[in-house]
Amino acid sequence: MKLLNKISIYNIIILFFLLAGGCIMAFFILKNRINHQTDHALVSKSLEIFSFIESNTDFHFIEKINNSHISIVEGKDSSYFHDEISHEENSTDFYNSVDHFYPHSDNCLWLNFSDTLAYHEIYHQKVNQRKLTSLWISKGRIYKIETYNVLLIPSEILKESFIIIGFPFLLAILIFITLNPIISKRIFKPFNRTLLFIKDFNIKKTDSKRLPALKIVEFHNLNQFINQMINKNKAYYENQKEFTENIAHEIQTPLMEAKGKMELLLESPKLQDKEFKQVNDSIEALSKLSKLTKALVILSKINNSEFQNRTLVNISKLMLDKLDDLSEIIKLKGIKLNHNIDNDIKIETDKSLIDILVTNLLRNSIDHNFDNGEIQITLTSRTLTISNTGLPLKCAPQEMFKRFSKNNYTRKSLGLGLAIVKKICDENGFDIEYLYNDSRHTLNIHF
Amino acid sequence: MKILIIEDNIELASNICNFLQNEGYIISVTHSFRDAVDNLIDNEYDIIVSDIVLPDGSGYDVVKEVKKISSSAGIILISVKDGLDDKLEGFGLGADDYLSKPFHLPELNARLKALYRRKFQDGSPVISFNEIQINTENHEVFINKDKLNLTRKEFELLVYFINNKNRVLRKQAIANHLWGDYTDNFDNLDFVYQHIKNIRKKIIAGGGNDYISTVYGIGYKFSDS
């Protein structure tokens, strides 16, 4: 999930709760305001009615004007409203002071607001109504006026609140969805650049490109940290490379000197049979040391990621070329070669590494074979299989991939050939297995 | 053949010098790039053998210098580095051959002879040894005008023998010359014996003498005596 989208989701959840709270607040505020306005309207209406009664000298008592009930509380005094009126049903609001509504009214004795269920003439049913009961005095008579007003149903108010609040919420989500990709792209541009830089990073490149300083603190810190890591790694890599090359050179030099002297010794006319052999054995031991050094250097270089030059390599051609080079040795040993090599099998890998891999496998299949033995080679786009006859293994097949495994029948072989092959397979993500049965050695590589 | 050897390791230079002197070449040895350049100013050489790693320069610098003074000398570079890139760089600058250390001295000898023939004997690419005539250009071998039918590797072996006549050639050195790195540290070099048996048979059947002798347990010698 993209980072900005995740942040947006958190924002939306918070927004949701905020707006829900706002919705509830809106509901109560609206309800209060509306009720307040209704109450004012009721008072106005009551005053109107009273004025009408008062100014009407020939007042014929009307019980109802529109929806308001009028009754005369005759002969009653103020104790009446204390005992009876104040206990009226659903009396919810009790304004102590008439002055709240009518600062200058001398005629108004008492106001009482309540919510009732009353029959409404126009709607022809009982509906929730706000009722104002008021007591007025005029010319010694006390009039009780009851006026009604239809309330806005709470559920209606809630529905309205919901719409008022819900609309911005949906709008917010819509804006997030459309704007996020654009904002994300802008904000994360330096970060994406950093990611690209890392992706393309190659420790062998000798350039000193580093990540830039940035305004956003977190990205800046990331860049600085990566730069430091790059510096450290490059230094380590260069050290390792130089060390390996130095060792190779320093070891090979005295080896070459000694070997050269031995080869010259071979020319001496004074040598006898036994001495010839001694000189020859010395040369072979020195050669073996040289080759050993070279092989260990290769292993070290692979470890140090020095073989990363990937190109598309035609393995079929490589294999066939090498088989051609080796054709006479194979014939000389009387080995029967069968090969089933598909055309143009191409793999993206380092050419030097694959060259070493194929060479080592072919060498082994020839060297560790009987005279008049067999070699079978199969190459498809998924596998390479080389199988040859040979002496039985002295250890478990998997052990053969370890360095210097003790399977040498003579002391000449280095013991590193398969270790290098395995390392190259690991580098490329190939699976390799060694099988042995019926005096047949088989190496299977899965690409 | 006049040969200049540029090698900073004194023992190694001495080894090469001694070996090649037995061939009858005229050898000069220098141990640094500066000395080599000074030497080149005053002398003409047929072939220059130079190490790539020198104390005050590189073998590549030597190649450039040789080209600069328009010398027609052939150049063989030797080096511990045997990577493809290193070889390509050498050839790209104009070197003629590249030999990676460690090498067998007879191998260097064979390369020298081959290079010399390529460069200075355009008109007559024929090696002869008594009754054996070898045409290095079309790979034909004749014994007293009768053509011999040799395989590619048998041909190369014969050339190698003749180039290194009278020397003791170890089985390993022969195998390395013919099949390079493939045969390094092979447990079993019997196929070399088989190879030599075949070529011997063919030469004798073709009317030639058997110049190949076995040196006890270690190799072979090609000689007249």
PDB file of N, CA and C in Angstrom, chain A residues 232-293:
ATOM      1  N   LYS A 232      31.544   3.225   3.016  1.00  0.00           N
ATOM      2  CA  LYS A 232      32.135   2.100   3.745  1.00  0.00           C
ATOM      3  C   LYS A 232      32.281   0.883   2.852  1.00  0.00           C
ATOM      4  N   ASN A 233      31.205   0.595   2.115  1.00  0.00           N
ATOM      5  CA  ASN A 233      31.223  -0.606   1.286  1.00  0.00           C
ATOM      6  C   ASN A 233      32.236  -0.526   0.169  1.00  0.00           C
ATOM      7  N   LYS A 234      32.316   0.652  -0.440  1.00  0.00           N
ATOM      8  CA  LYS A 234      33.288   0.805  -1.518  1.00  0.00           C
ATOM      9  C   LYS A 234      34.695   0.582  -0.985  1.00  0.00           C
ATOM     10  N   ALA A 235      34.957   1.177   0.182  1.00  0.00           N
ATOM     11  CA  ALA A 235      36.286   1.032   0.777  1.00  0.00           C
ATOM     12  C   ALA A 235      36.579  -0.443   1.038  1.00  0.00           C
ATOM     13  N   TYR A 236      35.598  -1.127   1.588  1.00  0.00           N
ATOM     14  CA  TYR A 236      35.792  -2.547   1.887  1.00  0.00           C
ATOM     15  C   TYR A 236      36.041  -3.334   0.611  1.00  0.00           C
ATOM     16  N   TYR A 237      35.215  -3.061  -0.394  1.00  0.00           N
ATOM     17  CA  TYR A 237      35.325  -3.759  -1.670  1.00  0.00           C
ATOM     18  C   TYR A 237      36.691  -3.538  -2.294  1.00  0.00           C
ATOM     19  N   GLU A 238      37.132  -2.272  -2.315  1.00  0.00           N
ATOM     20  CA  GLU A 238      38.425  -1.968  -2.927  1.00  0.00           C
ATOM     21  C   GLU A 238      39.549  -2.657  -2.168  1.00  0.00           C
ATOM     22  N   ASN A 239      39.446  -2.610  -0.839  1.00  0.00           N
ATOM     23  CA  ASN A 239      40.444  -3.284  -0.003  1.00  0.00           C
ATOM     24  C   ASN A 239      40.534  -4.752  -0.335  1.00  0.00           C
ATOM     25  N   GLN A 240      39.361  -5.361  -0.361  1.00  0.00           N
ATOM     26  CA  GLN A 240      39.289  -6.793  -0.630  1.00  0.00           C
ATOM     27  C   GLN A 240      39.902  -7.116  -1.984  1.00  0.00           C
ATOM     28  N   LYS A 241      39.539  -6.299  -2.969  1.00  0.00           N
ATOM     29  CA  LYS A 241      40.022  -6.517  -4.339  1.00  0.00           C
ATOM     30  C   LYS A 241      41.540  -6.421  -4.378  1.00  0.00           C
ATOM     31  N   GLU A 242      42.050  -5.340  -3.760  1.00  0.00           N
ATOM     32  CA  GLU A 242      43.479  -5.112  -3.778  1.00  0.00           C
ATOM     33  C   GLU A 242      44.203  -6.234  -3.048  1.00  0.00           C
ATOM     34  N   PHE A 243      43.659  -6.631  -1.920  1.00  0.00           N
ATOM     35  CA  PHE A 243      44.258  -7.699  -1.120  1.00  0.00           C
ATOM     36  C   PHE A 243      44.378  -8.972  -1.942  1.00  0.00           C
ATOM     37  N   THR A 244      43.275  -9.332  -2.585  1.00  0.00           N
ATOM     38  CA  THR A 244      43.277 -10.548  -3.389  1.00  0.00           C
ATOM     39  C   THR A 244      44.302 -10.467  -4.507  1.00  0.00           C
ATOM     40  N   GLU A 245      44.342  -9.321  -5.194  1.00  0.00           N
ATOM     41  CA  GLU A 245      45.290  -9.193  -6.295  1.00  0.00           C
ATOM     42  C   GLU A 245      46.727  -9.237  -5.798  1.00  0.00           C
ATOM     43  N   ASN A 246      46.961  -8.571  -4.667  1.00  0.00           N
ATOM     44  CA  ASN A 246      48.316  -8.581  -4.107  1.00  0.00           C
ATOM     45  C   ASN A 246      48.746  -9.983  -3.772  1.00  0.00           C
ATOM     46  N   ILE A 247      47.866 -10.702  -3.071  1.00  0.00           N
ATOM     47  CA  ILE A 247      48.210 -12.067  -2.681  1.00  0.00           C
ATOM     48  C   ILE A 247      48.551 -12.884  -3.914  1.00  0.00           C
ATOM     49  N   ALA A 248      47.704 -12.782  -4.918  1.00  0.00           N
ATOM     50  CA  ALA A 248      47.934 -13.569  -6.123  1.00  0.00           C
ATOM     51  C   ALA A 248      49.319 -13.284  -6.671  1.00  0.00           C
ATOM     52  N   HIS A 249      49.615 -12.001  -6.801  1.00  0.00           N
ATOM     53  CA  HIS A 249      50.885 -11.620  -7.385  1.00  0.00           C
ATOM     54  C   HIS A 249      52.059 -12.069  -6.522  1.00  0.00           C
ATOM     55  N   GLU A 250      51.963 -11.809  -5.235  1.00  0.00           N
ATOM     56  CA  GLU A 250      53.082 -12.120  -4.348  1.00  0.00           C
ATOM     57  C   GLU A 250      53.353 -13.611  -4.263  1.00  0.00           C
ATOM     58  N   ILE A 251      52.285 -14.407  -4.301  1.00  0.00           N
ATOM     59  CA  ILE A 251      52.494 -15.851  -4.216  1.00  0.00           C
ATOM     60  C   ILE A 251      53.013 -16.396  -5.533  1.00  0.00           C
ATOM     61  N   GLN A 252      52.446 -15.902  -6.634  1.00  0.00           N
ATOM     62  CA  GLN A 252      52.835 -16.446  -7.930  1.00  0.00           C
ATOM     63  C   GLN A 252      54.291 -16.155  -8.252  1.00  0.00           C
ATOM     64  N   THR A 253      54.782 -15.028  -7.790  1.00  0.00           N
ATOM     65  CA  THR A 253      56.135 -14.647  -8.183  1.00  0.00           C
ATOM     66  C   THR A 253      57.206 -15.639  -7.736  1.00  0.00           C
ATOM     67  N   PRO A 254      57.327 -15.939  -6.455  1.00  0.00           N
ATOM     68  CA  PRO A 254      58.349 -16.923  -6.076  1.00  0.00           C
ATOM     69  C   PRO A 254      58.072 -18.307  -6.658  1.00  0.00           C
ATOM     70  N   LEU A 255      56.786 -18.629  -6.840  1.00  0.00           N
ATOM     71  CA  LEU A 255      56.453 -19.914  -7.444  1.00  0.00           C
ATOM     72  C   LEU A 255      57.028 -20.001  -8.847  1.00  0.00           C
ATOM     73  N   MET A 256      56.851 -18.912  -9.579  1.00  0.00           N
ATOM     74  CA  MET A 256      57.369 -18.891 -10.943  1.00  0.00           C
ATOM     75  C   MET A 256      58.881 -18.983 -10.957  1.00  0.00           C
ATOM     76  N   GLU A 257      59.501 -18.277 -10.023  1.00  0.00           N
ATOM     77  CA  GLU A 257      60.965 -18.313  -9.976  1.00  0.00           C
ATOM     78  C   GLU A 257      61.442 -19.741  -9.768  1.00  0.00           C
ATOM     79  N   ALA A 258      60.855 -20.394  -8.758  1.00  0.00           N
ATOM     80  CA  ALA A 258      61.283 -21.757  -8.435  1.00  0.00           C
ATOM     81  C   ALA A 258      61.020 -22.693  -9.605  1.00  0.00           C
ATOM     82  N   LYS A 259      59.835 -22.543 -10.201  1.00  0.00           N
ATOM     83  CA  LYS A 259      59.458 -23.425 -11.299  1.00  0.00           C
ATOM     84  C   LYS A 259      60.418 -23.262 -12.470  1.00  0.00           C
ATOM     85  N   GLY A 260      60.755 -21.987 -12.742  1.00  0.00           N
ATOM     86  CA  GLY A 260      61.682 -21.713 -13.834  1.00  0.00           C
ATOM     87  C   GLY A 260      63.028 -22.386 -13.601  1.00  0.00           C
ATOM     88  N   LYS A 261      63.524 -22.265 -12.379  1.00  0.00           N
ATOM     89  CA  LYS A 261      64.801 -22.904 -12.047  1.00  0.00           C
ATOM     90  C   LYS A 261      64.731 -24.409 -12.261  1.00  0.00           C
ATOM     91  N   MET A 262      63.612 -24.988 -11.844  1.00  0.00           N
ATOM     92  CA  MET A 262      63.429 -26.425 -12.007  1.00  0.00           C
ATOM     93  C   MET A 262      63.410 -26.818 -13.475  1.00  0.00           C
ATOM     94  N   GLU A 263      62.725 -25.998 -14.275  1.00  0.00           N
ATOM     95  CA  GLU A 263      62.651 -26.323 -15.702  1.00  0.00           C
ATOM     96  C   GLU A 263      64.034 -26.257 -16.329  1.00  0.00           C
ATOM     97  N   LEU A 264      64.837 -25.290 -15.869  1.00  0.00           N
ATOM     98  CA  LEU A 264      66.199 -25.209 -16.384  1.00  0.00           C
ATOM     99  C   LEU A 264      67.001 -26.424 -15.943  1.00  0.00           C
ATOM    100  N   LEU A 265      66.765 -26.849 -14.717  1.00  0.00           N
ATOM    101  CA  LEU A 265      67.463 -28.017 -14.179  1.00  0.00           C
ATOM    102  C   LEU A 265      67.203 -29.243 -15.039  1.00  0.00           C
ATOM    103  N   LEU A 266      65.995 -29.301 -15.545  1.00  0.00           N
ATOM    104  CA  LEU A 266      65.601 -30.426 -16.394  1.00  0.00           C
ATOM    105  C   LEU A 266      66.507 -30.547 -17.616  1.00  0.00           C
ATOM    106  N   GLU A 267      67.086 -29.430 -18.009  1.00  0.00           N
ATOM    107  CA  GLU A 267      67.932 -29.430 -19.200  1.00  0.00           C
ATOM    108  C   GLU A 267      69.321 -29.973 -18.910  1.00  0.00           C
ATOM    109  N   SER A 268      69.625 -30.088 -17.626  1.00  0.00           N
ATOM    110  CA  SER A 268      71.001 -30.457 -17.286  1.00  0.00           C
ATOM    111  C   SER A 268      71.338 -31.850 -17.796  1.00  0.00           C
ATOM    112  N   PRO A 269      72.483 -32.000 -18.454  1.00  0.00           N
ATOM    113  CA  PRO A 269      72.858 -33.309 -19.006  1.00  0.00           C
ATOM    114  C   PRO A 269      73.246 -34.298 -17.913  1.00  0.00           C
ATOM    115  N   LYS A 270      73.458 -33.783 -16.711  1.00  0.00           N
ATOM    116  CA  LYS A 270      73.965 -34.679 -15.666  1.00  0.00           C
ATOM    117  C   LYS A 270      72.851 -35.401 -14.918  1.00  0.00           C
ATOM    118  N   LEU A 271      71.610 -35.109 -15.253  1.00  0.00           N
ATOM    119  CA  LEU A 271      70.515 -35.718 -14.504  1.00  0.00           C
ATOM    120  C   LEU A 271      70.330 -37.177 -14.858  1.00  0.00           C
ATOM    121  N   GLN A 272      70.014 -37.945 -13.822  1.00  0.00           N
ATOM    122  CA  GLN A 272      69.703 -39.341 -14.071  1.00  0.00           C
ATOM    123  C   GLN A 272      68.226 -39.579 -13.845  1.00  0.00           C
ATOM    124  N   ASP A 273      67.817 -40.780 -14.220  1.00  0.00           N
ATOM    125  CA  ASP A 273      66.384 -41.115 -14.199  1.00  0.00           C
ATOM    126  C   ASP A 273      65.666 -40.688 -12.932  1.00  0.00           C
ATOM    127  N   LYS A 274      66.195 -41.146 -11.798  1.00  0.00           N
ATOM    128  CA  LYS A 274      65.505 -40.860 -10.537  1.00  0.00           C
ATOM    129  C   LYS A 274      65.421 -39.343 -10.314  1.00  0.00           C
ATOM    130  N   GLU A 275      66.488 -38.652 -10.693  1.00  0.00           N
ATOM    131  CA  GLU A 275      66.524 -37.204 -10.470  1.00  0.00           C
ATOM    132  C   GLU A 275      65.554 -36.475 -11.392  1.00  0.00           C
ATOM    133  N   PHE A 276      65.410 -36.996 -12.589  1.00  0.00           N
ATOM    134  CA  PHE A 276      64.417 -36.432 -13.488  1.00  0.00           C
ATOM    135  C   PHE A 276      63.060 -36.406 -12.797  1.00  0.00           C
ATOM    136  N   LYS A 277      62.740 -37.575 -12.223  1.00  0.00           N
ATOM    137  CA  LYS A 277      61.423 -37.704 -11.609  1.00  0.00           C
ATOM    138  C   LYS A 277      61.273 -36.714 -10.457  1.00  0.00           C
ATOM    139  N   GLN A 278      62.345 -36.562  -9.676  1.00  0.00           N
ATOM    140  CA  GLN A 278      62.265 -35.638  -8.540  1.00  0.00           C
ATOM    141  C   GLN A 278      62.029 -34.210  -9.013  1.00  0.00           C
ATOM    142  N   VAL A 279      62.756 -33.834 -10.054  1.00  0.00           N
ATOM    143  CA  VAL A 279      62.579 -32.472 -10.572  1.00  0.00           C
ATOM    144  C   VAL A 279      61.151 -32.301 -11.094  1.00  0.00           C
ATOM    145  N   ASN A 280      60.704 -33.321 -11.829  1.00  0.00           N
ATOM    146  CA  ASN A 280      59.351 -33.248 -12.380  1.00  0.00           C
ATOM    147  C   ASN A 280      58.300 -33.122 -11.280  1.00  0.00           C
ATOM    148  N   ASP A 281      58.458 -33.935 -10.232  1.00  0.00           N
ATOM    149  CA  ASP A 281      57.494 -33.865  -9.130  1.00  0.00           C
ATOM    150  C   ASP A 281      57.511 -32.485  -8.486  1.00  0.00           C
ATOM    151  N   SER A 282      58.703 -31.903  -8.367  1.00  0.00           N
ATOM    152  CA  SER A 282      58.782 -30.556  -7.788  1.00  0.00           C
ATOM    153  C   SER A 282      58.010 -29.565  -8.645  1.00  0.00           C
ATOM    154  N   ILE A 283      58.239 -29.675  -9.960  1.00  0.00           N
ATOM    155  CA  ILE A 283      57.533 -28.745 -10.854  1.00  0.00           C
ATOM    156  C   ILE A 283      56.025 -28.928 -10.706  1.00  0.00           C
ATOM    157  N   GLU A 284      55.608 -30.160 -10.598  1.00  0.00           N
ATOM    158  CA  GLU A 284      54.162 -30.395 -10.482  1.00  0.00           C
ATOM    159  C   GLU A 284      53.609 -29.826  -9.193  1.00  0.00           C
ATOM    160  N   ALA A 285      54.360 -29.987  -8.094  1.00  0.00           N
ATOM    161  CA  ALA A 285      53.900 -29.429  -6.825  1.00  0.00           C
ATOM    162  C   ALA A 285      53.809 -27.907  -6.924  1.00  0.00           C
ATOM    163  N   LEU A 286      54.797 -27.291  -7.543  1.00  0.00           N
ATOM    164  CA  LEU A 286      54.785 -25.833  -7.701  1.00  0.00           C
ATOM    165  C   LEU A 286      53.626 -25.397  -8.588  1.00  0.00           C
ATOM    166  N   SER A 287      53.387 -26.157  -9.640  1.00  0.00           N
ATOM    167  CA  SER A 287      52.261 -25.832 -10.520  1.00  0.00           C
ATOM    168  C   SER A 287      50.954 -25.914  -9.768  1.00  0.00           C
ATOM    169  N   LYS A 288      50.866 -26.970  -8.971  1.00  0.00           N
ATOM    170  CA  LYS A 288      49.618 -27.139  -8.226  1.00  0.00           C
ATOM    171  C   LYS A 288      49.385 -25.952  -7.303  1.00  0.00           C
ATOM    172  N   LEU A 289      50.431 -25.484  -6.649  1.00  0.00           N
ATOM    173  CA  LEU A 289      50.298 -24.308  -5.783  1.00  0.00           C
ATOM    174  C   LEU A 289      49.816 -23.098  -6.563  1.00  0.00           C
ATOM    175  N   SER A 290      50.375 -22.934  -7.735  1.00  0.00           N
ATOM    176  CA  SER A 290      49.954 -21.815  -8.587  1.00  0.00           C
ATOM    177  C   SER A 290      48.480 -21.890  -8.916  1.00  0.00           C
ATOM    178  N   LYS A 291      48.066 -23.065  -9.354  1.00  0.00           N
ATOM    179  CA  LYS A 291      46.671 -23.222  -9.752  1.00  0.00           C
ATOM    180  C   LYS A 291      45.750 -23.044  -8.554  1.00  0.00           C
ATOM    181  N   LEU A 292      46.211 -23.544  -7.433  1.00  0.00           N
ATOM    182  CA  LEU A 292      45.427 -23.421  -6.204  1.00  0.00           C
ATOM    183  C   LEU A 292      45.201 -21.954  -5.868  1.00  0.00           C
ATOM    184  N   THR A 293      46.282 -21.196  -5.944  1.00  0.00           N
ATOM    185  CA  THR A 293      46.176 -19.762  -5.676  1.00  0.00           C
ATOM    186  C   THR A 293      45.168 -19.127  -6.621  1.00  0.00           C
TER     187      THR A 293
END
